[in-house]
Amino acid sequence: MYISPGCLEKLSANEKQIIQLKAEKILHVGTVEQDKYPLSRKRLPLDSLREYPHIRPRTTMVSSITRIRSTLDFATHTFFQKYGFRHVQVPIITATDTEGFSEKFQVTTLLGKTSKEEEPVGVSDADVVSLETVKAAIKEKSGVVEQFKRSDSNRESLIVAVQDLQKTNELARQIEAREKSKPATSVKPDSLNFNDDFFGRPSYLTVSGRFHLESYACGIGNVYSFGPRFQADKTVSSKHVAEMWTVEVEMAFSQLGDAMKCAEDYFKFLCKWILDNCPEEMKFVSKRIDKTITHRLEYMTTSSYDKISYREAVEILRKVPDKAFETQLQWGVPLTAEHLSYLADDHYKRPVIIYDYPKAVKPFYVRLNEDGQTVAAFELVVPKIGTVITGNQNEERFNVLNTRITEFDLSRDQYEWYLDLRRHGTVKHSGFSLRFDLMVLLTTGLIDVRDVIPFPRSHGKANS
Amino acid sequence: MYISPGCLEKLSANEKQIIQLKAEKILHVGTVEQDKYPLSRKRLPLDSLREYPHIRPRTTMVSSITRIRSTLDFATHTFFQKYGFRHVQVPIITATDTEGFSEKFQVTTLLGKTSKEEEPVGVSDADVVSLETVKAAIKEKSGVVEQFKRSDSNRESLIVAVQDLQKTNELARQIEAREKSKPATSVKPDSLNFNDDFFGRPSYLTVSGRFHLESYACGIGNVYSFGPRFQADKTVSSKHVAEMWTVEVEMAFSQLGDAMKCAEDYFKFLCKWILDNCPEEMKFVSKRIDKTITHRLEYMTTSSYDKISYREAVEILRKVPDKAFETQLQWGVPLTAEHLSYLADDHYKRPVIIYDYPKAVKPFYVRLNEDGQTVAAFELVVPKIGTVITGNQNEERFNVLNTRITEFDLSRDQYEWYLDLRRHGTVKHSGFSLRFDLMVLLTTGLIDVRDVIPFPRSHGKANS
């Protein structure tokens, strides 16, 4: 549908609108069933729009988010191709557990065909979401509300967060009222013969593509992958759903410092690219979501980020009065969202890189440092969001890696091919993962990934 | 690892090598277990390399293919972003059947955790691949060999195809010898309660993202998606595996002709981009795989493609002596690989677009033409490859779409959200899908997608 330039007219400076379209002909294209149309009412809040993922791109809010997301997507490919990285499409279906501690989805053809009759009809959310899940959600949402109360930039977000918390409280009450004990029907694996499954063995949706990417880094040099990754985590969270897109990077002949440098450059490139390429969308989100967003992105593009070890991070946090944190801090415990928030939001007031973590809190493939206690991992922590990038130098020494697989009590069979990469021509290499959906939150000022993912999938939610 | 320019020396024109690297220092990085290293022997054939998907990127062949693949990938984003399309990441996990006739993978957490003991140990391919599958493969591979015998450009490919056929024949003999009747263990769906599954209902790996993409086209205009798509098809094929990457496009306010035009422009853009951006790789594949490849790509970039209706295609094919085709042709039957090959390879000798197919051979959402017999679908058929792009105008009329869902005997429940797009502000729109892996075959001269996909997944094959 083209509009010929003659039909557009610039209005005088006094008018509220700047441009006027003079229609010469009106074409009747189609109708809307007004009483059923979800967008008939004026400006639905974001959490109500989530009920209509197929209709919400028609709102100015979701269409703006989509354009920002698409621009960040292209920025990613542009950055890596510009610097000589090759894109590798790693497999989604995998028999390898690349994390060792994430819940996975199984991919199968063993369950046979289901006919239309077997689909549940009229199941409400309350039937499929457990009480534990909702209680966990209440706890997290309370935290979000507290966080917004402390900040003053984000008035509209605070209102949304409070409404969201109230709804979740209401849901918890409903479930407690209804909860009936249903018999569980999960199938015992020993009653199944996976030789008969499609792949002749149990197979899963990938949690991370970095192992597969490593094999390409060891073959052709610097590589990246950009695709969906999966975790069957039932917790309701504003930062996590079951299916999320991730950018993964592996660099041959590189060490921890190289990965940190590349991650920081890439992150700054994304911030700058959005400012340069989405001026209209940034104006919109500044007005509607977060008036400090442009300023914050500019500051993140130009400022230099402190790099501190985990040990230094713990020292800083221990100097804060105890009552500030729910989790007691001592060397060796994982840093939680409240710790990261204190460091990035309050202490440094800009992104900060934390490196050299205790070995127990990072996966087995992270390279063991000389001290035998810490590993060469890092995280890029960003104000209001938390960890956006996790990275590390990979353990390239066959014997060390082999020992760590034993320490983690992992099934060695599935890692034989990964060990091959150390058996044959191993080199020092490192990489990182960027959680793309969090990057969209960061650049829009939004707080829930379900508002920036086209069709979000989470526990009890895959309706289309 | 940088090499300072002073270390490189240009040799005189008489020498076989052009450039010499003068090493000032040799650094011992790591070792290779030579007797176990698969690449110790000189130049393994491609089908042997498939056994080592994690090692094969170290060969000049697979690294060249990977660079071409990555370049085509970036070309795709460049083309669509340049012309104002937005990238939308459609969901991989879905409850909607967007095709109606493909076998799907189910995604579940009902099968519980499997421990290391339950993984099958030492299962050979012969145990998991059925005799029917292998026999179907033999039939197809015989066809491929015949095709290469008819063409004289592709000597090395013919040798590979013949070897491949011999191996498959051998496999069939082995299975026939071993075949024992094992009890099937697939679980009856009525013994499962999908309310207890992660999403509270049966959910699947997506076959196509075009429905979800349509909802964004109706919101923000022209959109595309690039991601993995899945089919649980047990047939062994050189053109198909279980997980393949697809580029999908949807355009609001457009009709069949617009989709055909955009598909042709995009296809030509990819061919030209590879010629312009991969000169070294094209030199390599010309030498090692197909000496006509550069010429063919140049011709596809500059020539104009005939557009013929299905009816015209049938008329052309019926004039060919009957014995040439296995399938007897009459109006209404699907065109098979041999028909498409005749049209593109022999008759037109360049890509050809076929449109207006009988309604029974295309999915229910393709727009019904005025004649009531044909639908507004098209295919871009390319010599040596077959159909690379399928596209269509979508049925935008609520009543017609509703009737077609009934005609196809599909479960209406799962399409309610899709029908919503017609209930509320429907417009004419069209789109297409490009099978990306076939595009890599086309630009490399290779014949089997398992050689161009980093970790191919097919029946009985998901080992890493």
mmCIF file of C-alpha atoms in Angstrom, chain B residues 120-455:
data_model
loop_
_atom_site.group_PDB
_atom_site.id
_atom_site.type_symbol
_atom_site.label_atom_id
_atom_site.label_comp_id
_atom_site.label_asym_id
_atom_site.label_seq_id
_atom_site.Cartn_x
_atom_site.Cartn_y
_atom_site.Cartn_z
ATOM 1 C CA PRO B 120 21.381 -47.406 25.163
ATOM 2 C CA VAL B 121 24.992 -48.425 24.879
ATOM 3 C CA GLY B 122 26.557 -49.527 21.629
ATOM 4 C CA VAL B 123 23.403 -49.411 19.553
ATOM 5 C CA SER B 124 24.387 -49.655 15.915
ATOM 6 C CA ASP B 125 22.472 -47.891 13.162
ATOM 7 C CA ALA B 126 21.140 -51.219 11.981
ATOM 8 C CA ASP B 127 19.190 -51.587 15.220
ATOM 9 C CA VAL B 128 17.275 -48.360 14.949
ATOM 10 C CA VAL B 129 16.738 -47.891 11.218
ATOM 11 C CA SER B 130 13.905 -49.950 9.787
ATOM 12 C CA LEU B 131 14.149 -52.036 6.658
ATOM 13 C CA GLU B 132 11.371 -50.001 5.008
ATOM 14 C CA THR B 133 13.368 -46.842 5.568
ATOM 15 C CA VAL B 134 16.475 -48.301 4.027
ATOM 16 C CA LYS B 135 14.556 -49.640 1.048
ATOM 17 C CA ALA B 136 13.023 -46.217 0.465
ATOM 18 C CA ALA B 137 16.517 -44.746 0.668
ATOM 19 C CA ILE B 138 17.822 -47.214 -1.919
ATOM 20 C CA LYS B 139 15.090 -46.194 -4.310
ATOM 21 C CA GLU B 140 15.884 -42.500 -3.886
ATOM 22 C CA LYS B 141 19.617 -42.966 -4.103
ATOM 23 C CA SER B 142 19.245 -44.959 -7.316
ATOM 24 C CA GLY B 143 17.363 -41.942 -8.675
ATOM 25 C CA VAL B 144 20.183 -39.620 -7.675
ATOM 26 C CA VAL B 145 22.755 -41.833 -9.388
ATOM 27 C CA GLU B 146 20.655 -41.872 -12.561
ATOM 28 C CA GLN B 147 20.371 -38.113 -12.464
ATOM 29 C CA PHE B 148 24.123 -37.675 -12.190
ATOM 30 C CA LYS B 149 24.708 -40.156 -14.992
ATOM 31 C CA ARG B 150 22.562 -38.008 -17.252
ATOM 32 C CA SER B 151 24.581 -34.890 -16.398
ATOM 33 C CA ASP B 152 28.310 -34.753 -17.180
ATOM 34 C CA SER B 153 29.340 -31.787 -15.036
ATOM 35 C CA ASN B 154 29.580 -33.547 -11.743
ATOM 36 C CA ARG B 155 31.993 -36.453 -11.894
ATOM 37 C CA GLU B 156 33.054 -36.454 -8.231
ATOM 38 C CA SER B 157 29.438 -36.238 -7.074
ATOM 39 C CA LEU B 158 28.542 -39.269 -9.197
ATOM 40 C CA ILE B 159 31.306 -41.325 -7.573
ATOM 41 C CA VAL B 160 30.109 -40.296 -4.104
ATOM 42 C CA ALA B 161 26.492 -41.113 -5.002
ATOM 43 C CA VAL B 162 27.429 -44.576 -6.301
ATOM 44 C CA GLN B 163 29.444 -45.346 -3.160
ATOM 45 C CA ASP B 164 26.552 -44.109 -1.061
ATOM 46 C CA LEU B 165 24.119 -46.418 -2.864
ATOM 47 C CA GLN B 166 26.445 -49.392 -2.395
ATOM 48 C CA LYS B 167 26.694 -48.757 1.343
ATOM 49 C CA THR B 168 22.927 -48.497 1.667
ATOM 50 C CA ASN B 169 22.463 -51.789 -0.175
ATOM 51 C CA GLU B 170 24.936 -53.362 2.245
ATOM 52 C CA LEU B 171 23.008 -51.933 5.219
ATOM 53 C CA ALA B 172 19.761 -53.409 3.893
ATOM 54 C CA ARG B 173 21.395 -56.840 3.699
ATOM 55 C CA GLN B 174 22.655 -56.520 7.290
ATOM 56 C CA ILE B 175 19.247 -55.540 8.634
ATOM 57 C CA GLU B 176 17.470 -58.345 6.826
ATOM 58 C CA ALA B 177 19.920 -60.767 8.410
ATOM 59 C CA ARG B 178 19.478 -59.368 11.928
ATOM 60 C CA GLU B 179 15.850 -58.292 11.942
ATOM 61 C CA LYS B 180 14.244 -59.614 15.097
ATOM 62 C CA SER B 181 10.719 -58.750 16.118
ATOM 63 C CA LYS B 182 11.035 -56.449 19.123
ATOM 64 C CA PRO B 183 7.880 -55.456 21.013
ATOM 65 C CA ALA B 184 6.939 -51.837 20.335
ATOM 66 C CA THR B 185 6.837 -49.612 23.407
ATOM 67 C CA SER B 186 5.103 -46.476 22.246
ATOM 68 C CA VAL B 187 2.853 -45.084 24.956
ATOM 69 C CA LYS B 188 -0.878 -44.885 24.325
ATOM 70 C CA PRO B 189 -1.985 -41.250 24.641
ATOM 71 C CA ASP B 190 -5.072 -42.226 26.677
ATOM 72 C CA SER B 191 -2.807 -43.455 29.491
ATOM 73 C CA LEU B 192 -1.339 -39.949 29.768
ATOM 74 C CA ASN B 193 -2.833 -36.862 31.318
ATOM 75 C CA PHE B 194 -1.471 -33.902 29.382
ATOM 76 C CA ASN B 195 -2.789 -31.586 32.081
ATOM 77 C CA ASP B 196 0.298 -32.729 33.972
ATOM 78 C CA ASP B 197 2.683 -31.978 31.143
ATOM 79 C CA PHE B 198 4.789 -28.819 31.270
ATOM 80 C CA PHE B 199 2.424 -26.749 29.151
ATOM 81 C CA GLY B 200 -0.755 -28.447 30.433
ATOM 82 C CA ARG B 201 -1.511 -29.742 26.919
ATOM 83 C CA PRO B 202 0.239 -31.658 24.119
ATOM 84 C CA SER B 203 2.842 -29.453 22.469
ATOM 85 C CA TYR B 204 5.113 -29.926 19.487
ATOM 86 C CA LEU B 205 8.193 -28.701 17.661
ATOM 87 C CA THR B 206 7.080 -26.285 14.971
ATOM 88 C CA VAL B 207 6.830 -27.442 11.362
ATOM 89 C CA SER B 208 6.391 -23.904 10.030
ATOM 90 C CA GLY B 209 6.326 -20.445 11.595
ATOM 91 C CA ARG B 210 4.200 -18.801 8.929
ATOM 92 C CA PHE B 211 0.958 -18.612 10.970
ATOM 93 C CA HIS B 212 2.698 -16.835 13.823
ATOM 94 C CA LEU B 213 4.460 -14.623 11.334
ATOM 95 C CA GLU B 214 1.104 -13.717 9.736
ATOM 96 C CA SER B 215 -0.065 -12.252 13.019
ATOM 97 C CA TYR B 216 2.936 -9.908 12.969
ATOM 98 C CA ALA B 217 2.481 -9.074 9.277
ATOM 99 C CA CYS B 218 -1.081 -8.004 10.129
ATOM 100 C CA GLY B 219 0.331 -5.802 12.900
ATOM 101 C CA ILE B 220 3.508 -4.220 11.578
ATOM 102 C CA GLY B 221 3.723 -4.928 7.820
ATOM 103 C CA ASN B 222 6.438 -6.926 6.080
ATOM 104 C CA VAL B 223 8.189 -9.462 8.304
ATOM 105 C CA TYR B 224 10.505 -12.451 8.029
ATOM 106 C CA SER B 225 11.713 -15.212 10.291
ATOM 107 C CA PHE B 226 14.803 -17.375 10.084
ATOM 108 C CA GLY B 227 15.034 -20.421 12.313
ATOM 109 C CA PRO B 228 14.918 -24.203 12.721
ATOM 110 C CA ARG B 229 11.815 -26.182 11.674
ATOM 111 C CA PHE B 230 11.123 -29.844 12.388
ATOM 112 C CA GLN B 231 9.549 -32.911 10.784
ATOM 113 C CA ALA B 232 9.589 -36.409 12.304
ATOM 114 C CA ASP B 233 9.908 -38.042 8.912
ATOM 115 C CA LYS B 234 11.692 -41.411 8.983
ATOM 116 C CA THR B 235 12.443 -41.463 5.262
ATOM 117 C CA VAL B 236 16.138 -41.220 4.457
ATOM 118 C CA SER B 237 16.611 -38.476 1.895
ATOM 119 C CA SER B 238 19.458 -36.386 0.538
ATOM 120 C CA LYS B 239 17.193 -33.326 0.609
ATOM 121 C CA HIS B 240 15.588 -33.724 4.006
ATOM 122 C CA VAL B 241 16.516 -34.275 7.680
ATOM 123 C CA ALA B 242 14.488 -33.847 10.883
ATOM 124 C CA GLU B 243 15.792 -30.369 11.741
ATOM 125 C CA MET B 244 16.265 -27.786 9.002
ATOM 126 C CA TRP B 245 16.595 -24.006 8.915
ATOM 127 C CA THR B 246 13.985 -22.108 6.950
ATOM 128 C CA VAL B 247 13.507 -18.478 5.948
ATOM 129 C CA GLU B 248 9.838 -17.480 6.121
ATOM 130 C CA VAL B 249 8.332 -14.256 4.817
ATOM 131 C CA GLU B 250 4.914 -12.618 5.201
ATOM 132 C CA MET B 251 3.781 -9.400 3.534
ATOM 133 C CA ALA B 252 0.647 -7.481 4.429
ATOM 134 C CA PHE B 253 -1.358 -5.916 1.577
ATOM 135 C CA SER B 254 0.083 -8.261 -1.042
ATOM 136 C CA GLN B 255 -1.074 -10.940 -3.459
ATOM 137 C CA LEU B 256 0.381 -14.001 -5.191
ATOM 138 C CA GLY B 257 2.306 -11.953 -7.773
ATOM 139 C CA ASP B 258 3.983 -9.873 -5.048
ATOM 140 C CA ALA B 259 5.163 -12.996 -3.220
ATOM 141 C CA MET B 260 6.540 -14.500 -6.460
ATOM 142 C CA LYS B 261 8.364 -11.261 -7.252
ATOM 143 C CA CYS B 262 9.872 -10.958 -3.755
ATOM 144 C CA ALA B 263 10.906 -14.636 -3.749
ATOM 145 C CA GLU B 264 12.648 -14.273 -7.115
ATOM 146 C CA ASP B 265 14.428 -11.059 -6.052
ATOM 147 C CA TYR B 266 15.606 -12.645 -2.804
ATOM 148 C CA PHE B 267 16.790 -15.803 -4.555
ATOM 149 C CA LYS B 268 18.781 -13.815 -7.132
ATOM 150 C CA PHE B 269 20.209 -11.607 -4.380
ATOM 151 C CA LEU B 270 21.572 -14.706 -2.594
ATOM 152 C CA CYS B 271 23.200 -16.043 -5.781
ATOM 153 C CA LYS B 272 24.832 -12.698 -6.546
ATOM 154 C CA TRP B 273 25.928 -12.122 -2.931
ATOM 155 C CA ILE B 274 27.805 -15.435 -2.860
ATOM 156 C CA LEU B 275 29.600 -14.648 -6.111
ATOM 157 C CA ASP B 276 30.555 -11.206 -4.803
ATOM 158 C CA ASN B 277 31.528 -12.192 -1.256
ATOM 159 C CA CYS B 278 32.980 -15.719 -1.445
ATOM 160 C CA PRO B 279 35.446 -15.670 -4.369
ATOM 161 C CA GLU B 280 37.959 -17.954 -2.613
ATOM 162 C CA GLU B 281 35.327 -20.456 -1.525
ATOM 163 C CA MET B 282 33.763 -20.502 -5.002
ATOM 164 C CA LYS B 283 37.178 -21.212 -6.499
ATOM 165 C CA PHE B 284 37.532 -24.113 -4.061
ATOM 166 C CA VAL B 285 34.118 -25.696 -4.684
ATOM 167 C CA SER B 286 34.533 -25.224 -8.462
ATOM 168 C CA LYS B 287 37.728 -27.231 -8.281
ATOM 169 C CA ARG B 288 36.633 -29.898 -5.848
ATOM 170 C CA ILE B 289 32.887 -30.345 -6.349
ATOM 171 C CA ASP B 290 31.372 -28.846 -9.478
ATOM 172 C CA LYS B 291 33.319 -26.972 -12.147
ATOM 173 C CA THR B 292 30.156 -25.378 -13.603
ATOM 174 C CA ILE B 293 28.998 -23.844 -10.311
ATOM 175 C CA THR B 294 30.157 -20.244 -10.849
ATOM 176 C CA HIS B 295 28.762 -20.156 -14.363
ATOM 177 C CA ARG B 296 25.434 -21.570 -13.179
ATOM 178 C CA LEU B 297 25.113 -19.029 -10.354
ATOM 179 C CA GLU B 298 25.946 -16.160 -12.715
ATOM 180 C CA TYR B 299 23.314 -17.391 -15.167
ATOM 181 C CA MET B 300 20.696 -17.654 -12.394
ATOM 182 C CA THR B 301 21.508 -14.110 -11.286
ATOM 183 C CA THR B 302 21.025 -12.569 -14.719
ATOM 184 C CA SER B 303 18.433 -14.693 -16.538
ATOM 185 C CA SER B 304 14.692 -14.128 -16.267
ATOM 186 C CA TYR B 305 12.587 -17.006 -14.965
ATOM 187 C CA ASP B 306 9.541 -18.336 -16.764
ATOM 188 C CA LYS B 307 6.321 -18.378 -14.754
ATOM 189 C CA ILE B 308 3.930 -21.144 -15.746
ATOM 190 C CA SER B 309 0.719 -22.411 -14.190
ATOM 191 C CA TYR B 310 0.443 -25.954 -12.900
ATOM 192 C CA ARG B 311 -1.869 -26.634 -15.871
ATOM 193 C CA GLU B 312 0.794 -25.500 -18.325
ATOM 194 C CA ALA B 313 3.401 -27.572 -16.504
ATOM 195 C CA VAL B 314 1.236 -30.673 -16.878
ATOM 196 C CA GLU B 315 0.753 -29.973 -20.586
ATOM 197 C CA ILE B 316 4.503 -29.682 -21.143
ATOM 198 C CA LEU B 317 5.140 -32.897 -19.212
ATOM 199 C CA ARG B 318 2.447 -34.858 -21.007
ATOM 200 C CA LYS B 319 4.167 -34.169 -24.328
ATOM 201 C CA VAL B 320 7.256 -36.022 -23.096
ATOM 202 C CA PRO B 321 7.211 -39.756 -24.027
ATOM 203 C CA ASP B 322 5.451 -41.673 -21.229
ATOM 204 C CA LYS B 323 8.337 -43.953 -20.374
ATOM 205 C CA ALA B 324 10.366 -41.017 -19.046
ATOM 206 C CA PHE B 325 8.364 -40.774 -15.768
ATOM 207 C CA GLU B 326 7.492 -43.324 -13.117
ATOM 208 C CA THR B 327 4.344 -41.423 -12.058
ATOM 209 C CA GLN B 328 1.597 -41.136 -14.685
ATOM 210 C CA LEU B 329 0.590 -37.525 -15.071
ATOM 211 C CA GLN B 330 -2.905 -36.132 -15.075
ATOM 212 C CA TRP B 331 -4.371 -32.890 -13.789
ATOM 213 C CA GLY B 332 -4.605 -32.997 -9.986
ATOM 214 C CA VAL B 333 -1.635 -35.161 -9.050
ATOM 215 C CA PRO B 334 1.316 -33.630 -7.220
ATOM 216 C CA LEU B 335 4.411 -33.017 -9.346
ATOM 217 C CA THR B 336 7.216 -35.306 -8.212
ATOM 218 C CA ALA B 337 10.984 -34.774 -8.201
ATOM 219 C CA GLU B 338 11.337 -36.325 -11.673
ATOM 220 C CA HIS B 339 8.752 -33.945 -13.151
ATOM 221 C CA LEU B 340 10.363 -30.907 -11.559
ATOM 222 C CA SER B 341 13.793 -32.073 -12.683
ATOM 223 C CA TYR B 342 12.569 -32.418 -16.260
ATOM 224 C CA LEU B 343 11.073 -28.915 -16.270
ATOM 225 C CA ALA B 344 14.042 -27.107 -14.679
ATOM 226 C CA ASP B 345 17.004 -29.209 -15.873
ATOM 227 C CA ASP B 346 15.890 -30.265 -19.338
ATOM 228 C CA HIS B 347 13.060 -28.072 -20.594
ATOM 229 C CA TYR B 348 13.855 -24.568 -19.295
ATOM 230 C CA LYS B 349 17.476 -25.182 -18.220
ATOM 231 C CA ARG B 350 17.070 -22.509 -15.530
ATOM 232 C CA PRO B 351 14.826 -21.808 -12.511
ATOM 233 C CA VAL B 352 11.115 -21.823 -13.237
ATOM 234 C CA ILE B 353 8.135 -20.684 -11.175
ATOM 235 C CA ILE B 354 5.006 -22.870 -11.174
ATOM 236 C CA TYR B 355 1.773 -21.417 -9.738
ATOM 237 C CA ASP B 356 -1.970 -22.085 -9.296
ATOM 238 C CA TYR B 357 -1.914 -25.642 -7.975
ATOM 239 C CA PRO B 358 -4.915 -27.992 -7.550
ATOM 240 C CA LYS B 359 -6.383 -27.245 -4.122
ATOM 241 C CA ALA B 360 -5.999 -30.820 -2.823
ATOM 242 C CA VAL B 361 -2.181 -30.787 -3.044
ATOM 243 C CA LYS B 362 -1.653 -27.589 -0.999
ATOM 244 C CA PRO B 363 -2.456 -26.745 2.664
ATOM 245 C CA PHE B 364 -5.839 -25.416 3.777
ATOM 246 C CA TYR B 365 -4.694 -21.811 4.326
ATOM 247 C CA VAL B 366 -3.727 -21.210 0.682
ATOM 248 C CA ARG B 367 -6.155 -18.784 -0.991
ATOM 249 C CA LEU B 368 -8.814 -20.425 -3.155
ATOM 250 C CA ASN B 369 -8.892 -19.067 -6.716
ATOM 251 C CA GLU B 370 -12.072 -17.918 -8.495
ATOM 252 C CA ASP B 371 -12.280 -21.240 -10.406
ATOM 253 C CA GLY B 372 -12.898 -23.080 -7.118
ATOM 254 C CA GLN B 373 -10.420 -25.785 -8.215
ATOM 255 C CA THR B 374 -6.990 -24.202 -7.859
ATOM 256 C CA VAL B 375 -5.274 -22.237 -5.125
ATOM 257 C CA ALA B 376 -2.863 -19.280 -5.216
ATOM 258 C CA ALA B 377 0.324 -21.221 -4.427
ATOM 259 C CA PHE B 378 3.687 -21.214 -6.199
ATOM 260 C CA GLU B 379 7.009 -23.027 -6.185
ATOM 261 C CA LEU B 380 10.405 -21.867 -7.376
ATOM 262 C CA VAL B 381 12.032 -24.925 -8.953
ATOM 263 C CA VAL B 382 15.784 -24.904 -9.560
ATOM 264 C CA PRO B 383 17.910 -27.230 -11.737
ATOM 265 C CA LYS B 384 19.661 -30.076 -9.874
ATOM 266 C CA ILE B 385 17.878 -29.178 -6.565
ATOM 267 C CA GLY B 386 14.139 -29.065 -7.156
ATOM 268 C CA THR B 387 11.803 -26.846 -5.148
ATOM 269 C CA VAL B 388 13.763 -24.304 -3.082
ATOM 270 C CA ILE B 389 10.929 -21.870 -2.333
ATOM 271 C CA THR B 390 7.239 -22.576 -1.743
ATOM 272 C CA GLY B 391 4.848 -19.678 -1.335
ATOM 273 C CA ASN B 392 1.262 -18.572 -1.589
ATOM 274 C CA GLN B 393 -1.340 -15.925 -1.060
ATOM 275 C CA ASN B 394 -3.068 -16.656 2.251
ATOM 276 C CA GLU B 395 -6.827 -17.146 2.490
ATOM 277 C CA GLU B 396 -7.938 -13.873 4.082
ATOM 278 C CA ARG B 397 -11.735 -14.494 3.855
ATOM 279 C CA PHE B 398 -13.113 -15.820 7.135
ATOM 280 C CA ASN B 399 -15.881 -17.956 5.658
ATOM 281 C CA VAL B 400 -13.728 -19.575 3.017
ATOM 282 C CA LEU B 401 -10.966 -20.377 5.513
ATOM 283 C CA ASN B 402 -13.502 -21.764 7.950
ATOM 284 C CA THR B 403 -14.941 -24.074 5.270
ATOM 285 C CA ARG B 404 -11.500 -25.269 4.236
ATOM 286 C CA ILE B 405 -10.627 -26.241 7.834
ATOM 287 C CA THR B 406 -13.745 -28.423 7.775
ATOM 288 C CA GLU B 407 -12.866 -29.902 4.369
ATOM 289 C CA PHE B 408 -9.427 -30.897 5.662
ATOM 290 C CA ASP B 409 -11.042 -32.393 8.785
ATOM 291 C CA LEU B 410 -8.759 -30.422 11.110
ATOM 292 C CA SER B 411 -9.273 -29.713 14.800
ATOM 293 C CA ARG B 412 -10.856 -26.243 14.858
ATOM 294 C CA ASP B 413 -9.839 -25.445 18.444
ATOM 295 C CA GLN B 414 -6.188 -24.901 17.641
ATOM 296 C CA TYR B 415 -7.001 -22.523 14.780
ATOM 297 C CA GLU B 416 -9.282 -20.140 16.689
ATOM 298 C CA TRP B 417 -6.461 -17.627 17.172
ATOM 299 C CA TYR B 418 -5.577 -17.928 13.492
ATOM 300 C CA LEU B 419 -9.210 -17.302 12.562
ATOM 301 C CA ASP B 420 -9.090 -14.205 14.820
ATOM 302 C CA LEU B 421 -6.715 -12.634 12.292
ATOM 303 C CA ARG B 422 -9.630 -12.808 9.796
ATOM 304 C CA ARG B 423 -12.296 -11.757 12.293
ATOM 305 C CA HIS B 424 -10.505 -8.541 13.104
ATOM 306 C CA GLY B 425 -9.262 -6.304 10.297
ATOM 307 C CA THR B 426 -8.308 -8.847 7.655
ATOM 308 C CA VAL B 427 -6.257 -7.784 4.611
ATOM 309 C CA LYS B 428 -4.893 -9.556 1.544
ATOM 310 C CA HIS B 429 -1.480 -10.983 2.348
ATOM 311 C CA SER B 430 1.013 -13.481 0.988
ATOM 312 C CA GLY B 431 4.333 -15.070 1.808
ATOM 313 C CA PHE B 432 6.825 -17.830 1.151
ATOM 314 C CA SER B 433 9.403 -20.174 2.707
ATOM 315 C CA LEU B 434 12.930 -20.806 1.491
ATOM 316 C CA ARG B 435 14.572 -24.076 2.488
ATOM 317 C CA PHE B 436 17.916 -22.650 3.521
ATOM 318 C CA ASP B 437 19.845 -25.927 3.506
ATOM 319 C CA LEU B 438 18.911 -26.510 -0.138
ATOM 320 C CA MET B 439 20.230 -23.036 -0.921
ATOM 321 C CA VAL B 440 23.587 -24.114 0.530
ATOM 322 C CA LEU B 441 23.512 -27.206 -1.706
ATOM 323 C CA LEU B 442 22.757 -25.000 -4.691
ATOM 324 C CA THR B 443 25.691 -22.656 -4.066
ATOM 325 C CA THR B 444 28.219 -25.397 -3.266
ATOM 326 C CA GLY B 445 27.252 -27.993 -5.881
ATOM 327 C CA LEU B 446 26.865 -30.652 -3.175
ATOM 328 C CA ILE B 447 24.014 -33.158 -3.239
ATOM 329 C CA ASP B 448 23.262 -34.135 0.375
ATOM 330 C CA VAL B 449 22.036 -31.742 3.078
ATOM 331 C CA ARG B 450 23.831 -33.811 5.724
ATOM 332 C CA ASP B 451 27.076 -32.386 4.333
ATOM 333 C CA VAL B 452 26.020 -28.749 4.752
ATOM 334 C CA ILE B 453 24.243 -28.882 8.152
ATOM 335 C CA PRO B 454 26.680 -28.699 11.115
ATOM 336 C CA PHE B 455 25.069 -31.477 13.203
#
